[in-house]
Structure formats: C-alpha cells, structure tokens
Amino acid sequence: MHYEGNVIRPPSEWNSIILQVTVGCSHNKCTFCGAYKDVDFRIKDEETVSADIGFAAAHCQRQKRVFLADGDVLILSQQRLIQILQGIRQHLPWVTQVTLYGNAKAILSKTTAQLQELKHFGLSRVYMGLESGNDHVLDTIRKGADSAKMIRAAAHVRGAGLFLSVTVLLGIGGTEGSADHARDTGLVISRMQPNQIAALTLMVMENTPLWHAIRNGSFTLPDPAGMLAELQTMVEHINVERSQFHANHASNYLEISCRLPRDKDRILREINVAQQGGKQLRPEHMRRL
Ligand code: SF4
C-alpha cells in the first residue's frame, strides 16, 4: 500500500483495510491536532488508489471493512467518492462496510440525495469529530464549526440513513472550562443522537498550538480526577434513544464500553467507584494516542 505521512484511523477500524485516498486534512487548523501539521492536503491520484485496491484484492481477503483515510475524505467530490466506492465494490466484493471521516463542513457540502447516493454505492459510516459541545471551546480550538452546525451535520448524516459515530475529547476545555465543556457536550450529543459516541482523553502533542498554550500558562490540562469528573458530567447529560458509548481508547484513564441509555446508571456507578479509588485507572505511561 502507498501510505504517506501519518495515517490515522478511528479505534474501531483497527482491523480494517486502510485505503489512503487523500493525504492530510483540508481543515488542518484544530489547535489540539498534530496529525497533519506539516502536510499539505492533497487528493491522491487515481492510479495510486487503484493500485492499492488491487493490492488489497490480492492480500486483504480476510478483512471485511475498508476505512478511507486521511482526515476528512468526505470533502472529495461526489464523482471521485463514487468512483472509489465502485472500485471497492468491484474488486473487494467481500467488504461489508466502508467508512470515512467527515467534518461538519464536508457533511453539509453534500445534499441528502448525494449522501444517500454514497450509501447506495457502499458507504456505511461517517466518523465526525465534535470534540466539544461548548461553543467557546469550539471557537478556541478552531474546530471550524459551532454546536448548531454540528447538530445540523449530524441530522444530515442520520437523515441519509448512514451510521454516525461522534468523537468527543475529555479535557479539551482545560481546567477553567471543564464543567461547561462536559455539560454542553452531553447536551449537544443528545441533540445529535449518534449511533456511536467515542470519548477520548486529550493528550497534547508537541507540534500543536495547544502545547504552546500549556507552556505559556494559558491552558491547563485537567488531572485524572478532573477527567473523571468530566466523564461523569458528560454521561449524566447524555440522553439518547440508543447509542453505543465507548471510552475504551488507549488515551482514557477509565475504560468504558456500554450501550446508552440501557447502561447509564451502571456506568455512573462505575465512574463513582473509580473516583473513590475503588477501580484502577490506566497508568500515565500506558496511555497512547
Ligand atoms: S479536522 Fe480532524 S484531522 Fe483535521 S485538524 Fe481537525 S482534528 Fe485534525
């Protein structure tokens, strides 16, 4: 496979064929994200992508899912996306799911009919980074969308019948904005009604503006107790009809994987036990991005 630079995938795509169809992220402004800081966004040429599909056809016959990398592949033109999806369907007929990252801008750049068309050609899931439901935090981290736009984008994905997975980031409000971030994120998630919620815990990379904010004292990362308090507040404020909730990424201090609303009370009890010291947290040296 012709991989270039950092190829990032969602945790749940650990066993997927990673087909890199763009390099970098067209937004590339989020202050906490160092994944593509030195990379100019570029769409990979058709020959390279076709060659990689050919490689997967020969060597990846046990993998049933394809993740289209990098950062926001939904920004590609409709024609190019359909061409890629058709190539996957033709050459990797055993693949049952094709997924990608889409930010609010990219999602809202498609009509409902276009999203439905992508579903028809095999797209099954969109991963969307909300990070926070608090507008001040979203503005500060330069996410490129406010909470109202995030909610509209979520409705657009779900309205097209696609599976929506939303990522939130514990700690991104800093100590100062911690409580507001946690509460508003829970409330916005409730309005987005995603099929899946993934909570990660902020780990700051040295090549990011956020790193410099920590160095100059304008941002303070919550400690593990603060992160647990955020998780607790967030879960308390999430009211969804039916979602998977995962906080089992290697960055998290406390591993949680459950269904909401079914397991809400149990999870809140588990967080409480951890807060009282009755449950082991992941040690700092074992946390990973
Ligand atoms: S949109 Fe995603 S990939 Fe792009 S800079 Fe923000 S967090 Fe990073």
Short mmCIF file of C-alpha atoms and ligand atoms in Angstrom, two decimals:
data_model
loop_
_atom_site.label_atom_id
_atom_site.label_comp_id
_atom_site.label_asym_id
_atom_site.label_seq_id
_atom_site.Cartn_x
_atom_site.Cartn_y
_atom_site.Cartn_z
CA MET A 1 0.00 0.00 0.00
CA HIS A 2 1.20 3.53 -0.79
CA TYR A 3 0.95 5.19 2.62
CA GLU A 4 2.23 8.73 3.10
CA GLY A 5 2.77 10.52 6.42
CA ASN A 6 0.65 9.80 9.50
CA VAL A 7 -2.25 7.55 8.60
CA ILE A 8 -4.79 7.99 11.39
CA ARG A 9 -7.82 5.77 11.82
CA PRO A 10 -10.63 5.58 14.40
CA PRO A 11 -10.02 2.97 17.13
CA SER A 12 -12.86 0.78 15.91
CA GLU A 13 -11.20 0.46 12.48
CA TRP A 14 -8.25 -1.47 13.92
CA ASN A 15 -8.94 -4.45 11.66
CA SER A 16 -9.93 -2.56 8.51
CA ILE A 17 -8.16 -2.23 5.21
CA ILE A 18 -6.86 1.34 5.38
CA LEU A 19 -7.14 2.84 1.92
CA GLN A 20 -5.47 6.24 1.86
CA VAL A 21 -7.25 8.35 -0.74
CA THR A 22 -6.16 11.79 0.50
CA VAL A 23 -3.08 12.98 2.33
CA GLY A 24 -3.67 15.21 5.36
CA CYS A 25 -6.70 17.24 6.31
CA SER A 26 -8.25 20.08 4.29
CA HIS A 27 -9.08 21.95 7.52
CA ASN A 28 -5.87 21.32 9.45
CA LYS A 29 -6.46 24.15 11.94
CA CYS A 30 -7.56 22.42 15.15
CA THR A 31 -5.23 23.59 17.91
CA PHE A 32 -5.02 20.18 19.59
CA CYS A 33 -4.36 18.12 16.46
CA GLY A 34 -0.83 17.47 15.36
CA ALA A 35 -1.61 14.65 12.96
CA TYR A 36 -1.08 16.57 9.74
CA LYS A 37 0.56 19.82 10.84
CA ASP A 38 3.43 19.61 8.32
CA VAL A 39 1.38 18.14 5.49
CA ASP A 40 -0.31 19.99 2.65
CA PHE A 41 -3.70 18.49 1.94
CA ARG A 42 -3.74 16.57 -1.33
CA ILE A 43 -6.04 14.17 -3.14
CA LYS A 44 -4.17 11.05 -4.19
CA ASP A 45 -4.20 10.22 -7.88
CA GLU A 46 -6.48 7.57 -9.30
CA GLU A 47 -3.64 5.27 -10.38
CA THR A 48 -2.20 5.05 -6.84
CA VAL A 49 -5.61 4.40 -5.26
CA SER A 50 -6.42 1.78 -7.93
CA ALA A 51 -3.09 0.08 -7.30
CA ASP A 52 -3.84 -0.05 -3.56
CA ILE A 53 -7.29 -1.52 -4.19
CA GLY A 54 -5.53 -4.12 -6.36
CA PHE A 55 -3.08 -4.85 -3.54
CA ALA A 56 -5.96 -5.28 -1.09
CA ALA A 57 -7.73 -7.59 -3.55
CA ALA A 58 -4.68 -9.84 -3.53
CA HIS A 59 -3.64 -9.63 0.12
CA CYS A 60 -6.52 -8.48 2.36
CA GLN A 61 -9.23 -11.04 1.71
CA ARG A 62 -9.92 -11.64 5.39
CA GLN A 63 -10.67 -8.02 6.18
CA LYS A 64 -14.33 -7.14 5.80
CA ARG A 65 -14.10 -3.38 6.26
CA VAL A 66 -12.40 -0.52 4.46
CA PHE A 67 -11.55 2.79 6.10
CA LEU A 68 -10.86 5.65 3.70
CA ALA A 69 -8.05 7.84 5.10
CA ASP A 70 -6.99 10.61 5.86
CA GLY A 71 -8.59 13.39 7.89
CA ASP A 72 -11.79 14.37 6.08
CA VAL A 73 -12.31 12.26 2.97
CA LEU A 74 -15.95 13.31 2.64
CA ILE A 75 -14.63 16.61 1.27
CA LEU A 76 -13.83 14.81 -2.02
CA SER A 77 -16.13 15.43 -4.97
CA GLN A 78 -19.17 13.22 -5.32
CA GLN A 79 -17.81 11.81 -8.55
CA ARG A 80 -14.47 10.84 -7.01
CA LEU A 81 -16.10 9.25 -3.97
CA ILE A 82 -18.43 7.18 -6.14
CA GLN A 83 -15.51 6.11 -8.30
CA ILE A 84 -13.62 4.90 -5.19
CA LEU A 85 -16.68 3.13 -3.77
CA GLN A 86 -17.32 1.42 -7.10
CA GLY A 87 -13.71 0.28 -7.23
CA ILE A 88 -14.04 -1.26 -3.76
CA ARG A 89 -17.31 -2.98 -4.64
CA GLN A 90 -15.90 -4.38 -7.86
CA HIS A 91 -12.51 -5.56 -6.63
CA LEU A 92 -13.19 -6.27 -2.92
CA PRO A 93 -16.67 -7.85 -3.07
CA TRP A 94 -16.27 -9.42 0.42
CA VAL A 95 -16.11 -5.96 2.06
CA THR A 96 -19.28 -5.21 4.01
CA GLN A 97 -18.52 -1.75 5.39
CA VAL A 98 -16.79 1.36 4.03
CA THR A 99 -16.22 4.23 6.43
CA LEU A 100 -14.55 7.65 6.50
CA TYR A 101 -14.05 10.85 8.50
CA GLY A 102 -16.31 13.75 7.66
CA ASN A 103 -16.28 17.15 9.34
CA ALA A 104 -19.37 19.36 9.58
CA LYS A 105 -18.35 21.46 6.58
CA ALA A 106 -17.84 18.41 4.35
CA ILE A 107 -21.09 16.79 5.50
CA LEU A 108 -23.12 19.92 4.85
CA SER A 109 -21.49 20.38 1.44
CA LYS A 110 -23.39 17.28 0.26
CA THR A 111 -27.12 17.19 -0.34
CA THR A 112 -29.21 14.48 1.31
CA ALA A 113 -29.57 12.86 -2.12
CA GLN A 114 -25.77 12.81 -2.51
CA LEU A 115 -25.26 11.19 0.90
CA GLN A 116 -27.93 8.62 0.03
CA GLU A 117 -26.15 8.02 -3.27
CA LEU A 118 -22.88 7.37 -1.41
CA LYS A 119 -24.74 4.92 0.82
CA HIS A 120 -26.12 3.23 -2.28
CA PHE A 121 -22.56 2.75 -3.56
CA GLY A 122 -21.38 1.24 -0.29
CA LEU A 123 -20.54 3.99 2.22
CA SER A 124 -21.85 2.84 5.58
CA ARG A 125 -20.47 5.07 8.32
CA VAL A 126 -19.27 8.63 8.91
CA TYR A 127 -16.92 9.44 11.79
CA MET A 128 -17.35 13.02 12.92
CA GLY A 129 -15.24 14.87 15.46
CA LEU A 130 -17.43 17.01 17.72
CA GLU A 131 -14.74 17.28 20.42
CA SER A 132 -16.89 19.66 22.49
CA GLY A 133 -20.47 20.87 22.56
CA ASN A 134 -19.41 24.17 24.10
CA ASP A 135 -19.25 27.00 21.56
CA HIS A 136 -16.49 28.88 23.36
CA VAL A 137 -14.33 25.75 23.35
CA LEU A 138 -15.13 25.00 19.69
CA ASP A 139 -14.13 28.54 18.75
CA THR A 140 -10.95 28.45 20.84
CA ILE A 141 -9.76 25.16 19.38
CA ARG A 142 -10.58 26.40 15.83
CA LYS A 143 -12.74 23.41 15.05
CA GLY A 144 -14.40 25.24 12.15
CA ALA A 145 -17.99 24.72 13.29
CA ASP A 146 -20.19 25.75 16.20
CA SER A 147 -22.54 23.41 18.03
CA ALA A 148 -25.55 24.39 15.88
CA LYS A 149 -23.63 23.42 12.73
CA MET A 150 -22.52 20.16 14.34
CA ILE A 151 -26.14 19.32 15.18
CA ARG A 152 -27.26 20.12 11.61
CA ALA A 153 -24.48 17.96 10.16
CA ALA A 154 -25.42 15.06 12.42
CA ALA A 155 -29.06 15.26 11.37
CA HIS A 156 -27.94 15.30 7.74
CA VAL A 157 -25.91 12.09 8.11
CA ARG A 158 -28.62 10.28 10.02
CA GLY A 159 -31.30 11.55 7.65
CA ALA A 160 -29.45 9.85 4.79
CA GLY A 161 -29.54 6.55 6.67
CA LEU A 162 -25.79 6.46 7.39
CA PHE A 163 -24.34 5.28 10.71
CA LEU A 164 -22.97 8.26 12.62
CA SER A 165 -20.08 7.93 15.04
CA VAL A 166 -19.18 11.07 17.02
CA THR A 167 -15.93 11.65 18.88
CA VAL A 168 -15.65 13.85 21.95
CA LEU A 169 -12.50 14.88 23.76
CA LEU A 170 -12.23 14.90 27.55
CA GLY A 171 -10.01 17.71 28.77
CA ILE A 172 -10.29 19.99 25.73
CA GLY A 173 -11.96 22.75 27.78
CA GLY A 174 -8.98 22.89 30.13
CA THR A 175 -9.49 23.19 33.89
CA GLU A 176 -11.23 26.52 33.51
CA GLY A 177 -13.88 25.39 31.03
CA SER A 178 -14.06 21.80 32.24
CA ALA A 179 -17.56 21.74 33.74
CA ASP A 180 -19.14 23.76 30.91
CA HIS A 181 -17.43 21.60 28.29
CA ALA A 182 -18.64 18.37 29.88
CA ARG A 183 -22.23 19.54 30.37
CA ASP A 184 -22.59 21.13 26.92
CA THR A 185 -21.03 18.15 25.20
CA GLY A 186 -23.55 15.84 26.83
CA LEU A 187 -26.39 18.15 25.80
CA VAL A 188 -25.21 18.52 22.20
CA ILE A 189 -24.65 14.78 21.85
CA SER A 190 -28.26 14.34 22.98
CA ARG A 191 -29.38 16.55 20.11
CA MET A 192 -27.13 14.80 17.60
CA GLN A 193 -28.41 11.33 18.51
CA PRO A 194 -25.38 9.49 17.05
CA ASN A 195 -25.35 5.73 16.70
CA GLN A 196 -21.98 5.65 18.44
CA ILE A 197 -20.18 8.00 20.83
CA ALA A 198 -16.43 7.70 21.32
CA ALA A 199 -14.87 9.61 24.22
CA LEU A 200 -11.11 10.08 24.03
CA THR A 201 -8.94 11.85 26.58
CA LEU A 202 -6.77 14.73 25.43
CA MET A 203 -3.04 14.02 25.09
CA VAL A 204 -1.18 17.06 23.84
CA MET A 205 1.33 16.70 21.02
CA GLU A 206 4.40 18.94 20.98
CA ASN A 207 3.79 20.23 17.45
CA THR A 208 0.45 21.81 18.27
CA PRO A 209 -0.66 25.33 19.28
CA LEU A 210 -2.23 23.76 22.38
CA TRP A 211 1.19 22.59 23.52
CA HIS A 212 2.43 26.18 23.40
CA ALA A 213 -0.68 27.33 25.28
CA ILE A 214 0.23 24.92 28.07
CA ARG A 215 3.82 26.13 28.04
CA ASN A 216 2.79 29.79 28.33
CA GLY A 217 0.24 29.03 31.04
CA SER A 218 -2.90 29.96 29.12
CA PHE A 219 -4.25 26.38 29.14
CA THR A 220 -4.18 23.84 31.95
CA LEU A 221 -4.96 20.21 31.34
CA PRO A 222 -7.32 18.65 33.92
CA ASP A 223 -5.73 15.93 36.06
CA PRO A 224 -7.10 12.34 36.06
CA ALA A 225 -9.69 13.24 38.73
CA GLY A 226 -10.78 16.19 36.58
CA MET A 227 -11.10 13.94 33.53
CA LEU A 228 -13.26 11.50 35.52
CA ALA A 229 -15.46 14.36 36.69
CA GLU A 230 -15.90 15.42 33.05
CA LEU A 231 -16.80 11.89 32.04
CA GLN A 232 -19.34 11.73 34.83
CA THR A 233 -20.98 15.07 33.93
CA MET A 234 -20.98 14.23 30.23
CA VAL A 235 -22.65 10.85 30.73
CA GLU A 236 -25.17 12.41 33.13
CA HIS A 237 -26.23 14.86 30.43
CA ILE A 238 -26.39 12.40 27.54
CA ASN A 239 -29.95 11.43 26.69
CA VAL A 240 -30.04 9.33 23.56
CA GLU A 241 -32.55 6.88 22.20
CA ARG A 242 -29.97 4.21 21.51
CA SER A 243 -26.19 4.59 21.16
CA GLN A 244 -23.04 2.68 21.75
CA PHE A 245 -20.78 4.56 24.16
CA HIS A 246 -17.06 3.81 24.13
CA ALA A 247 -14.37 5.34 26.29
CA ASN A 248 -12.04 2.42 25.70
CA HIS A 249 -9.37 4.21 23.68
CA ALA A 250 -5.81 3.91 24.97
CA SER A 251 -5.84 7.60 25.93
CA ASN A 252 -8.59 7.09 28.52
CA TYR A 253 -7.89 6.68 32.23
CA LEU A 254 -11.02 4.62 32.79
CA GLU A 255 -12.20 2.08 30.22
CA ILE A 256 -15.90 2.06 29.48
CA SER A 257 -17.86 0.33 26.78
CA CYS A 258 -21.62 0.20 27.02
CA ARG A 259 -24.99 0.94 25.49
CA LEU A 260 -26.95 4.05 26.33
CA PRO A 261 -29.44 4.61 27.79
CA ARG A 262 -29.55 0.99 28.97
CA ASP A 263 -26.30 1.05 30.96
CA LYS A 264 -26.27 4.67 32.10
CA ASP A 265 -26.83 4.04 35.80
CA ARG A 266 -24.27 1.24 35.89
CA ILE A 267 -21.65 3.39 34.17
CA LEU A 268 -22.24 6.31 36.51
CA ARG A 269 -21.78 3.91 39.44
CA GLU A 270 -18.53 2.64 37.90
CA ILE A 271 -17.22 6.17 37.48
CA ASN A 272 -18.14 6.86 41.08
CA VAL A 273 -16.26 3.77 42.26
CA ALA A 274 -13.21 4.93 40.29
CA GLN A 275 -13.48 8.38 41.85
CA GLN A 276 -13.41 6.77 45.30
CA GLY A 277 -10.24 4.86 44.35
CA GLY A 278 -12.00 1.50 44.03
CA LYS A 279 -11.06 0.95 40.41
CA GLN A 280 -7.62 1.06 38.84
CA LEU A 281 -7.07 3.85 36.30
CA ARG A 282 -4.81 3.36 33.30
CA PRO A 283 -1.32 4.48 34.39
CA GLU A 284 0.06 7.54 32.61
CA HIS A 285 2.88 5.61 30.97
CA MET A 286 0.38 3.25 29.34
CA ARG A 287 -1.73 5.94 27.75
CA ARG A 288 -1.45 6.29 23.96
CA LEU A 289 -2.85 8.50 21.26
S1 SF4 B 1 -10.49 18.27 11.34
FE1 SF4 B 1 -9.67 16.42 12.34
S2 SF4 B 1 -7.81 15.88 11.19
FE2 SF4 B 1 -8.36 17.99 10.65
S3 SF4 B 1 -7.14 19.26 12.01
FE3 SF4 B 1 -9.14 18.97 13.00
S4 SF4 B 1 -8.89 17.15 14.31
FE4 SF4 B 1 -7.13 17.18 12.87
#
